[in-house]
CSV table of N, CA, C and O in Angstrom, one decimal:
chain,number,residue,atom,x,y,z
A,7,ILE,N,-5.2,-2.4,8.2
A,7,ILE,CA,-5.0,-2.7,6.8
A,7,ILE,C,-5.1,-4.2,6.6
A,7,ILE,O,-5.7,-4.6,5.5
A,8,LEU,N,-4.7,-5.0,7.4
A,8,LEU,CA,-4.9,-6.5,7.3
A,8,LEU,C,-6.3,-6.8,7.1
A,8,LEU,O,-6.7,-7.7,6.3
A,9,HIS,N,-7.2,-6.2,8.0
A,9,HIS,CA,-8.6,-6.5,7.9
A,9,HIS,C,-9.2,-6.0,6.5
A,9,HIS,O,-10.1,-6.7,6.0
A,10,THR,N,-8.7,-5.0,5.9
A,10,THR,CA,-9.1,-4.5,4.6
A,10,THR,C,-8.8,-5.5,3.5
A,10,THR,O,-9.7,-5.8,2.7
A,11,VAL,N,-7.6,-6.0,3.6
A,11,VAL,CA,-7.2,-7.0,2.5
A,11,VAL,C,-8.0,-8.2,2.7
A,11,VAL,O,-8.5,-8.8,1.6
A,12,LYS,N,-8.3,-8.7,3.9
A,12,LYS,CA,-9.1,-9.9,4.1
A,12,LYS,C,-10.5,-9.6,3.6
A,12,LYS,O,-11.1,-10.4,3.0
A,13,ALA,N,-11.1,-8.5,4.0
A,13,ALA,CA,-12.5,-8.2,3.6
A,13,ALA,C,-12.6,-8.1,2.1
A,13,ALA,O,-13.6,-8.6,1.5
A,14,ALA,N,-11.6,-7.5,1.4
A,14,ALA,CA,-11.6,-7.4,-0.1
A,14,ALA,C,-11.6,-8.8,-0.7
A,14,ALA,O,-12.3,-9.1,-1.6
A,15,SER,N,-10.8,-9.7,-0.1
A,15,SER,CA,-10.7,-11.1,-0.7
A,15,SER,C,-11.9,-11.9,-0.5
A,15,SER,O,-12.1,-12.9,-1.2
A,16,GLU,N,-12.9,-11.4,0.3
A,16,GLU,CA,-14.1,-12.1,0.6
A,16,GLU,C,-15.3,-11.4,-0.1
A,16,GLU,O,-16.4,-11.8,0.1
A,17,THR,N,-15.0,-10.3,-0.9
A,17,THR,CA,-16.0,-9.6,-1.5
A,17,THR,C,-16.1,-9.8,-3.0
A,17,THR,O,-15.1,-9.8,-3.7
A,18,LEU,N,-17.3,-10.2,-3.4
A,18,LEU,CA,-17.5,-10.5,-4.9
A,18,LEU,C,-17.3,-9.3,-5.7
A,18,LEU,O,-17.8,-8.2,-5.3
A,19,ILE,N,-16.7,-9.4,-6.9
A,19,ILE,CA,-16.6,-8.2,-7.8
A,19,ILE,C,-18.0,-7.8,-8.2
A,19,ILE,O,-18.3,-6.6,-8.3
A,20,ASP,N,-18.9,-8.7,-8.5
A,20,ASP,CA,-20.3,-8.5,-8.9
A,20,ASP,C,-21.2,-9.5,-8.3
A,20,ASP,O,-21.1,-10.7,-8.7
A,21,VAL,N,-22.1,-9.2,-7.4
A,21,VAL,CA,-22.9,-10.2,-6.8
A,21,VAL,C,-23.8,-10.9,-7.7
A,21,VAL,O,-24.3,-12.0,-7.5
A,22,ASP,N,-24.2,-10.2,-8.9
A,22,ASP,CA,-25.0,-10.8,-9.9
A,22,ASP,C,-24.2,-11.8,-10.8
A,22,ASP,O,-24.8,-12.5,-11.6
A,23,LYS,N,-22.8,-11.7,-10.8
A,23,LYS,CA,-22.0,-12.5,-11.6
A,23,LYS,C,-20.9,-13.1,-10.7
A,23,LYS,O,-19.7,-12.8,-10.8
A,24,PRO,N,-21.2,-14.0,-9.9
A,24,PRO,CA,-20.2,-14.6,-8.9
A,24,PRO,C,-19.0,-15.2,-9.7
A,24,PRO,O,-17.9,-15.4,-9.1
A,25,GLU,N,-19.2,-15.6,-10.9
A,25,GLU,CA,-18.2,-16.3,-11.7
A,25,GLU,C,-17.0,-15.3,-11.9
A,25,GLU,O,-15.9,-15.8,-12.3
A,26,LEU,N,-17.2,-14.0,-11.8
A,26,LEU,CA,-16.1,-13.0,-11.9
A,26,LEU,C,-15.1,-13.1,-10.8
A,26,LEU,O,-14.0,-12.5,-10.9
A,27,GLY,N,-15.5,-13.7,-9.7
A,27,GLY,CA,-14.5,-13.9,-8.6
A,27,GLY,C,-14.6,-12.8,-7.6
A,27,GLY,O,-15.6,-12.1,-7.5
A,28,TYR,N,-13.5,-12.7,-6.8
A,28,TYR,CA,-13.4,-11.8,-5.7
A,28,TYR,C,-12.5,-10.6,-5.9
A,28,TYR,O,-11.6,-10.7,-6.8
A,29,VAL,N,-12.7,-9.5,-5.2
A,29,VAL,CA,-11.8,-8.4,-5.3
A,29,VAL,C,-10.4,-8.7,-4.9
A,29,VAL,O,-10.2,-9.5,-3.9
A,30,ASN,N,-9.4,-8.4,-5.6
A,30,ASN,CA,-8.0,-8.5,-5.3
A,30,ASN,C,-7.3,-7.2,-5.2
A,30,ASN,O,-7.0,-6.6,-6.3
A,31,ILE,N,-7.1,-6.7,-4.0
A,31,ILE,CA,-6.4,-5.4,-3.9
A,31,ILE,C,-4.9,-5.5,-3.7
A,31,ILE,O,-4.4,-6.6,-3.2
A,32,ARG,N,-4.1,-4.5,-4.0
A,32,ARG,CA,-2.7,-4.4,-3.7
A,32,ARG,C,-2.6,-3.2,-2.8
A,32,ARG,O,-3.2,-2.2,-3.0
A,33,VAL,N,-1.7,-3.3,-1.8
A,33,VAL,CA,-1.5,-2.2,-0.9
A,33,VAL,C,0.0,-1.8,-0.9
A,33,VAL,O,0.9,-2.7,-0.8
A,34,GLY,N,0.2,-0.5,-1.0
A,34,GLY,CA,1.6,0.1,-0.8
A,34,GLY,C,1.6,0.9,0.5
A,34,GLY,O,0.7,1.7,0.7
A,35,PHE,N,2.6,0.7,1.3
A,35,PHE,CA,2.7,1.3,2.6
A,35,PHE,C,4.0,1.9,2.8
A,35,PHE,O,5.1,1.4,2.7
A,36,ASN,N,4.0,3.3,3.2
A,36,ASN,CA,5.2,4.0,3.5
A,36,ASN,C,4.9,5.0,4.6
A,36,ASN,O,3.7,5.4,4.8
A,37,LEU,N,5.9,5.4,5.3
A,37,LEU,CA,5.7,6.5,6.4
A,37,LEU,C,6.6,7.6,6.1
A,37,LEU,O,7.7,7.4,5.7
A,38,GLY,N,6.2,8.8,6.5
A,38,GLY,CA,7.0,10.0,6.3
A,38,GLY,C,6.2,11.2,6.3
A,38,GLY,O,4.9,11.2,6.3
A,39,PRO,N,6.8,12.4,6.1
A,39,PRO,CA,6.1,13.7,6.1
A,39,PRO,C,5.3,13.8,4.7
A,39,PRO,O,5.7,13.4,3.7
A,40,VAL,N,4.2,14.5,4.9
A,40,VAL,CA,3.3,14.9,3.7
A,40,VAL,C,2.9,16.3,3.7
A,40,VAL,O,3.0,16.9,4.8
A,41,VAL,N,2.5,16.8,2.6
A,41,VAL,CA,1.9,18.2,2.6
A,41,VAL,C,0.5,18.0,2.0
A,41,VAL,O,0.3,17.3,1.0
A,42,SER,N,-0.5,18.6,2.6
A,42,SER,CA,-1.8,18.5,2.1
A,42,SER,C,-2.3,19.9,1.7
A,42,SER,O,-1.8,21.0,2.2
A,43,ASN,N,-3.2,20.0,0.8
A,43,ASN,CA,-3.7,21.2,0.3
A,43,ASN,C,-5.1,21.0,-0.4
A,43,ASN,O,-5.3,19.9,-0.8
A,44,VAL,N,-5.8,22.1,-0.5
A,44,VAL,CA,-7.0,22.1,-1.4
A,44,VAL,C,-6.6,22.9,-2.6
A,44,VAL,O,-6.1,24.0,-2.6
A,45,VAL,N,-6.8,22.2,-3.8
A,45,VAL,CA,-6.5,22.8,-5.1
A,45,VAL,C,-7.8,23.1,-5.9
A,45,VAL,O,-8.6,22.2,-6.1
A,46,GLY,N,-7.8,24.3,-6.4
A,46,GLY,CA,-9.0,24.7,-7.3
A,46,GLY,C,-10.0,25.5,-6.5
A,46,GLY,O,-10.1,25.5,-5.3
A,47,ASN,N,-10.6,26.4,-7.3
A,47,ASN,CA,-11.6,27.3,-6.8
A,47,ASN,C,-13.0,26.8,-7.1
A,47,ASN,O,-13.9,26.8,-6.2
A,48,GLN,N,-13.3,26.5,-8.3
A,48,GLN,CA,-14.7,26.1,-8.8
A,48,GLN,C,-15.0,24.6,-8.4
A,48,GLN,O,-16.1,24.3,-8.0
A,49,ASN,N,-14.0,23.8,-8.4
A,49,ASN,CA,-14.2,22.4,-8.1
A,49,ASN,C,-13.0,21.9,-7.2
A,49,ASN,O,-12.1,21.3,-7.6
A,50,PRO,N,-13.0,22.4,-5.9
A,50,PRO,CA,-11.9,22.2,-5.0
A,50,PRO,C,-11.6,20.7,-4.8
A,50,PRO,O,-12.6,19.9,-4.6
A,51,ASN,N,-10.4,20.3,-4.8
A,51,ASN,CA,-10.0,18.9,-4.5
A,51,ASN,C,-8.9,18.9,-3.4
A,51,ASN,O,-8.0,19.7,-3.5
A,52,PHE,N,-9.1,18.0,-2.5
A,52,PHE,CA,-8.1,17.8,-1.4
A,52,PHE,C,-6.9,16.9,-2.0
A,52,PHE,O,-7.2,15.9,-2.7
A,53,THR,N,-5.7,17.3,-1.9
A,53,THR,CA,-4.5,16.5,-2.3
A,53,THR,C,-3.5,16.4,-1.3
A,53,THR,O,-3.3,17.2,-0.4
A,54,ILE,N,-2.8,15.3,-1.4
A,54,ILE,CA,-1.6,15.0,-0.5
A,54,ILE,C,-0.4,14.7,-1.4
A,54,ILE,O,-0.5,13.9,-2.3
A,55,THR,N,0.7,15.4,-1.1
A,55,THR,CA,1.9,15.3,-2.0
A,55,THR,C,3.1,15.1,-1.1
A,55,THR,O,3.0,15.3,0.1
A,56,ARG,N,4.1,14.8,-1.7
A,56,ARG,CA,5.5,14.6,-1.1
A,56,ARG,C,6.0,13.3,-1.5
A,56,ARG,O,5.3,12.3,-2.0
A,57,ASP,N,7.4,13.1,-1.3
A,57,ASP,CA,8.0,11.8,-1.6
A,57,ASP,C,7.4,10.6,-0.9
A,57,ASP,O,7.4,9.6,-1.5
A,58,THR,N,6.9,10.8,0.3
A,58,THR,CA,6.2,9.8,1.0
A,58,THR,C,5.1,9.2,0.3
A,58,THR,O,4.9,7.9,0.2
A,59,VAL,N,4.3,10.0,-0.3
A,59,VAL,CA,3.1,9.5,-1.1
A,59,VAL,C,3.6,8.8,-2.4
A,59,VAL,O,3.0,7.8,-2.7
A,60,ASN,N,4.5,9.4,-3.0
A,60,ASN,CA,5.1,8.8,-4.3
A,60,ASN,C,5.6,7.4,-4.0
A,60,ASN,O,5.4,6.5,-4.8
A,61,CYS,N,6.4,7.3,-2.9
A,61,CYS,CA,7.0,6.0,-2.5
A,61,CYS,C,5.9,5.0,-2.2
A,61,CYS,O,5.9,3.8,-2.6
A,62,ALA,N,4.8,5.4,-1.5
A,62,ALA,CA,3.7,4.5,-1.2
A,62,ALA,C,3.0,4.0,-2.5
A,62,ALA,O,2.7,2.8,-2.7
A,63,ALA,N,2.9,5.0,-3.5
A,63,ALA,CA,2.3,4.6,-4.8
A,63,ALA,C,3.2,3.6,-5.5
A,63,ALA,O,2.7,2.6,-6.1
A,64,CYS,N,4.5,3.8,-5.4
A,64,CYS,CA,5.4,2.8,-6.0
A,64,CYS,C,5.3,1.4,-5.3
A,64,CYS,O,5.4,0.4,-6.0
A,65,MET,N,5.2,1.5,-4.0
A,65,MET,CA,5.0,0.2,-3.3
A,65,MET,C,3.7,-0.6,-3.8
A,65,MET,O,3.8,-1.7,-4.0
A,66,GLU,N,2.7,0.2,-3.9
A,66,GLU,CA,1.4,-0.4,-4.5
A,66,GLU,C,1.6,-1.0,-5.8
A,66,GLU,O,1.2,-2.1,-6.2
A,67,SER,N,2.2,-0.2,-6.7
A,67,SER,CA,2.3,-0.6,-8.1
A,67,SER,C,3.3,-1.8,-8.3
A,67,SER,O,3.2,-2.6,-9.3
A,68,ASN,N,4.2,-2.1,-7.3
A,68,ASN,CA,5.1,-3.2,-7.3
A,68,ASN,C,4.7,-4.3,-6.4
A,68,ASN,O,5.3,-5.3,-6.2
A,69,SER,N,3.4,-4.2,-5.9
A,69,SER,CA,2.9,-5.2,-5.0
A,69,SER,C,2.2,-6.3,-5.8
A,69,SER,O,2.2,-6.3,-7.0
A,70,LEU,N,1.7,-7.3,-5.1
A,70,LEU,CA,1.0,-8.3,-5.7
A,70,LEU,C,-0.4,-8.4,-5.1
A,70,LEU,O,-0.6,-7.8,-4.0
A,71,PRO,N,-1.4,-9.0,-5.8
A,71,PRO,CA,-2.8,-9.0,-5.2
A,71,PRO,C,-2.8,-9.7,-3.8
A,71,PRO,O,-2.1,-10.6,-3.5
A,72,LEU,N,-3.6,-9.0,-3.0
A,72,LEU,CA,-3.8,-9.4,-1.6
A,72,LEU,C,-2.5,-9.4,-0.7
A,72,LEU,O,-2.4,-10.0,0.3
A,73,LYS,N,-1.6,-8.5,-1.2
A,73,LYS,CA,-0.3,-8.3,-0.4
A,73,LYS,C,-0.2,-6.9,0.0
A,73,LYS,O,-0.7,-6.0,-0.6
A,74,ILE,N,0.5,-6.7,1.2
A,74,ILE,CA,0.9,-5.3,1.6
A,74,ILE,C,2.4,-5.2,1.5
A,74,ILE,O,3.1,-5.9,2.0
A,75,HIS,N,2.7,-4.3,0.6
A,75,HIS,CA,4.2,-4.1,0.2
A,75,HIS,C,4.6,-2.8,1.1
A,75,HIS,O,4.2,-1.7,0.9
A,76,HIS,N,5.7,-3.1,1.9
A,76,HIS,CA,6.2,-2.0,2.8
A,76,HIS,C,7.5,-1.6,2.3
A,76,HIS,O,8.4,-2.3,1.9
A,77,SER,N,7.7,-0.2,2.5
A,77,SER,CA,9.0,0.3,2.3
A,77,SER,C,9.9,-0.1,3.5
A,77,SER,O,9.4,-0.5,4.5
A,78,ASP,N,11.2,0.1,3.4
A,78,ASP,CA,12.1,-0.2,4.5
A,78,ASP,C,11.8,0.6,5.7
A,78,ASP,O,11.8,0.1,6.8
A,79,VAL,N,11.4,1.9,5.5
A,79,VAL,CA,11.1,2.8,6.6
A,79,VAL,C,9.9,2.3,7.4
A,79,VAL,O,9.9,2.3,8.6
A,80,SER,N,8.8,2.0,6.6
A,80,SER,CA,7.6,1.6,7.3
A,80,SER,C,7.8,0.2,8.0
A,80,SER,O,7.2,0.0,9.1
A,81,ALA,N,8.5,-0.7,7.4
A,81,ALA,CA,8.8,-2.0,7.9
A,81,ALA,C,9.6,-1.8,9.2
A,81,ALA,O,9.2,-2.6,10.2
A,82,MET,N,10.5,-1.0,9.3
A,82,MET,CA,11.4,-0.8,10.5
A,82,MET,C,10.5,-0.3,11.7
A,82,MET,O,10.6,-0.8,12.7
A,83,ILE,N,9.6,0.7,11.4
A,83,ILE,CA,8.8,1.2,12.5
A,83,ILE,C,7.7,0.2,12.9
A,83,ILE,O,7.4,0.1,14.1
A,84,LEU,N,7.2,-0.5,11.9
A,84,LEU,CA,6.2,-1.5,12.3
A,84,LEU,C,6.9,-2.6,13.1
A,84,LEU,O,6.2,-3.1,14.1
A,85,LYS,N,8.1,-3.0,12.8
A,85,LYS,CA,8.7,-4.0,13.7
A,85,LYS,C,8.9,-3.5,15.1
A,85,LYS,O,8.8,-4.3,16.0
A,86,GLN,N,9.2,-2.2,15.2
A,86,GLN,CA,9.5,-1.7,16.6
A,86,GLN,C,8.2,-1.6,17.4
A,86,GLN,O,8.1,-1.9,18.5
A,87,LYS,N,7.1,-1.1,16.7
A,87,LYS,CA,5.9,-0.9,17.4
A,87,LYS,C,5.0,-2.1,17.6
A,87,LYS,O,4.2,-2.3,18.5
A,88,HIS,N,5.0,-3.0,16.6
A,88,HIS,CA,4.2,-4.3,16.6
A,88,HIS,C,5.1,-5.4,16.2
A,88,HIS,O,4.9,-5.9,15.1
A,89,PRO,N,6.0,-5.9,17.0
A,89,PRO,CA,6.8,-7.0,16.6
A,89,PRO,C,6.0,-8.3,16.3
A,89,PRO,O,6.6,-9.2,15.6
A,90,GLU,N,4.8,-8.4,16.7
A,90,GLU,CA,4.0,-9.6,16.4
A,90,GLU,C,3.5,-9.7,15.0
A,90,GLU,O,3.1,-10.8,14.5
A,91,VAL,N,3.6,-8.6,14.3
A,91,VAL,CA,3.2,-8.6,12.9
A,91,VAL,C,4.3,-9.2,12.0
A,91,VAL,O,5.5,-8.7,12.0
A,92,PRO,N,4.0,-10.3,11.3
A,92,PRO,CA,5.1,-10.9,10.5
A,92,PRO,C,5.5,-10.1,9.3
A,92,PRO,O,4.6,-9.6,8.5
A,93,LEU,N,6.7,-9.9,9.1
A,93,LEU,CA,7.3,-9.2,7.9
A,93,LEU,C,8.3,-10.1,7.2
A,93,LEU,O,9.2,-10.6,7.9
A,94,ASP,N,8.2,-10.2,5.9
A,94,ASP,CA,9.1,-11.0,5.2
A,94,ASP,C,9.8,-10.1,4.1
A,94,ASP,O,9.2,-9.4,3.4
A,95,SER,N,11.1,-10.2,4.1
A,95,SER,CA,11.9,-9.4,3.2
A,95,SER,C,11.6,-9.8,1.8
A,95,SER,O,11.5,-11.0,1.4
A,96,ARG,N,11.3,-8.9,0.9
A,96,ARG,CA,11.2,-9.2,-0.5
A,96,ARG,C,12.5,-9.0,-1.3
A,96,ARG,O,12.6,-9.4,-2.4
A,97,GLY,N,13.5,-8.5,-0.6
A,97,GLY,CA,14.7,-8.3,-1.1
A,97,GLY,C,14.8,-6.8,-1.7
A,97,GLY,O,13.9,-6.0,-1.6
A,98,SER,N,15.9,-6.6,-2.4
A,98,SER,CA,16.1,-5.3,-3.0
A,98,SER,C,15.5,-5.3,-4.4
A,98,SER,O,15.8,-6.2,-5.2
A,99,ILE,N,14.6,-4.3,-4.7
A,99,ILE,CA,14.0,-4.3,-6.0
A,99,ILE,C,14.1,-2.8,-6.5
A,99,ILE,O,14.2,-1.9,-5.8
A,100,PRO,N,14.1,-2.7,-7.8
A,100,PRO,CA,14.1,-1.3,-8.4
A,100,PRO,C,12.8,-0.6,-8.2
A,100,PRO,O,11.8,-1.1,-8.6
A,101,ILE,N,12.9,0.6,-7.7
A,101,ILE,CA,11.7,1.5,-7.5
A,101,ILE,C,11.9,2.7,-8.3
A,101,ILE,O,12.9,3.4,-8.1
A,102,LYS,N,10.9,3.0,-9.2
A,102,LYS,CA,11.0,4.2,-10.1
A,102,LYS,C,11.3,5.5,-9.2
A,102,LYS,O,10.6,5.8,-8.3
A,103,GLY,N,12.3,6.2,-9.6
A,103,GLY,CA,12.7,7.4,-9.0
A,103,GLY,C,13.4,7.3,-7.7
A,103,GLY,O,13.8,8.3,-7.1
A,104,LYS,N,13.6,6.1,-7.3
A,104,LYS,CA,14.3,5.8,-6.0
A,104,LYS,C,15.5,4.9,-6.1
A,104,LYS,O,16.4,4.9,-5.3
A,105,GLY,N,15.6,4.2,-7.2
A,105,GLY,CA,16.7,3.2,-7.4
A,105,GLY,C,16.3,1.9,-6.6
A,105,GLY,O,15.2,1.6,-6.4
A,106,GLU,N,17.4,1.2,-6.2
A,106,GLU,CA,17.1,-0.1,-5.5
A,106,GLU,C,16.7,0.2,-4.1
A,106,GLU,O,17.3,1.0,-3.4
A,107,MET,N,15.6,-0.5,-3.7
A,107,MET,CA,15.1,-0.4,-2.3
A,107,MET,C,14.9,-1.7,-1.7
A,107,MET,O,14.3,-2.6,-2.3
A,108,GLU,N,15.2,-1.9,-0.4
A,108,GLU,CA,14.9,-3.1,0.3
A,108,GLU,C,13.4,-2.9,0.7
A,108,GLU,O,13.0,-1.9,1.3
A,109,THR,N,12.6,-3.9,0.4
A,109,THR,CA,11.2,-3.9,0.7
A,109,THR,C,10.7,-5.2,1.4
A,109,THR,O,11.4,-6.1,1.4
A,110,TYR,N,9.5,-5.1,2.0
A,110,TYR,CA,9.0,-6.2,2.7
A,110,TYR,C,7.5,-6.5,2.4
A,110,TYR,O,6.8,-5.6,2.1
A,111,TRP,N,7.1,-7.7,2.7
A,111,TRP,CA,5.7,-8.0,2.6
A,111,TRP,C,5.2,-8.1,4.0
A,111,TRP,O,5.8,-8.4,4.9
């Protein structure tokens, strides 16, 4: 994910109009169980649902450009598996449908 954020920050929005600047993405990251399904007969679409996906979407919507916003669950596992990755506490913030959550950058 870090490489994706870096690549986006180096990608022009429009190569014909460099004055528009570079792509600024926001990333929301969460871990947990999901349910996947194909919905529809005539125009089938693959979908992923569950609270895990909703929480990741909330992390993204509360993120800032060029930042990866982690839930407490994903930050804890990331610290265990990759302690070399720096994580900074963002503190407790209100997350829609979840209440106050401790989150990390």
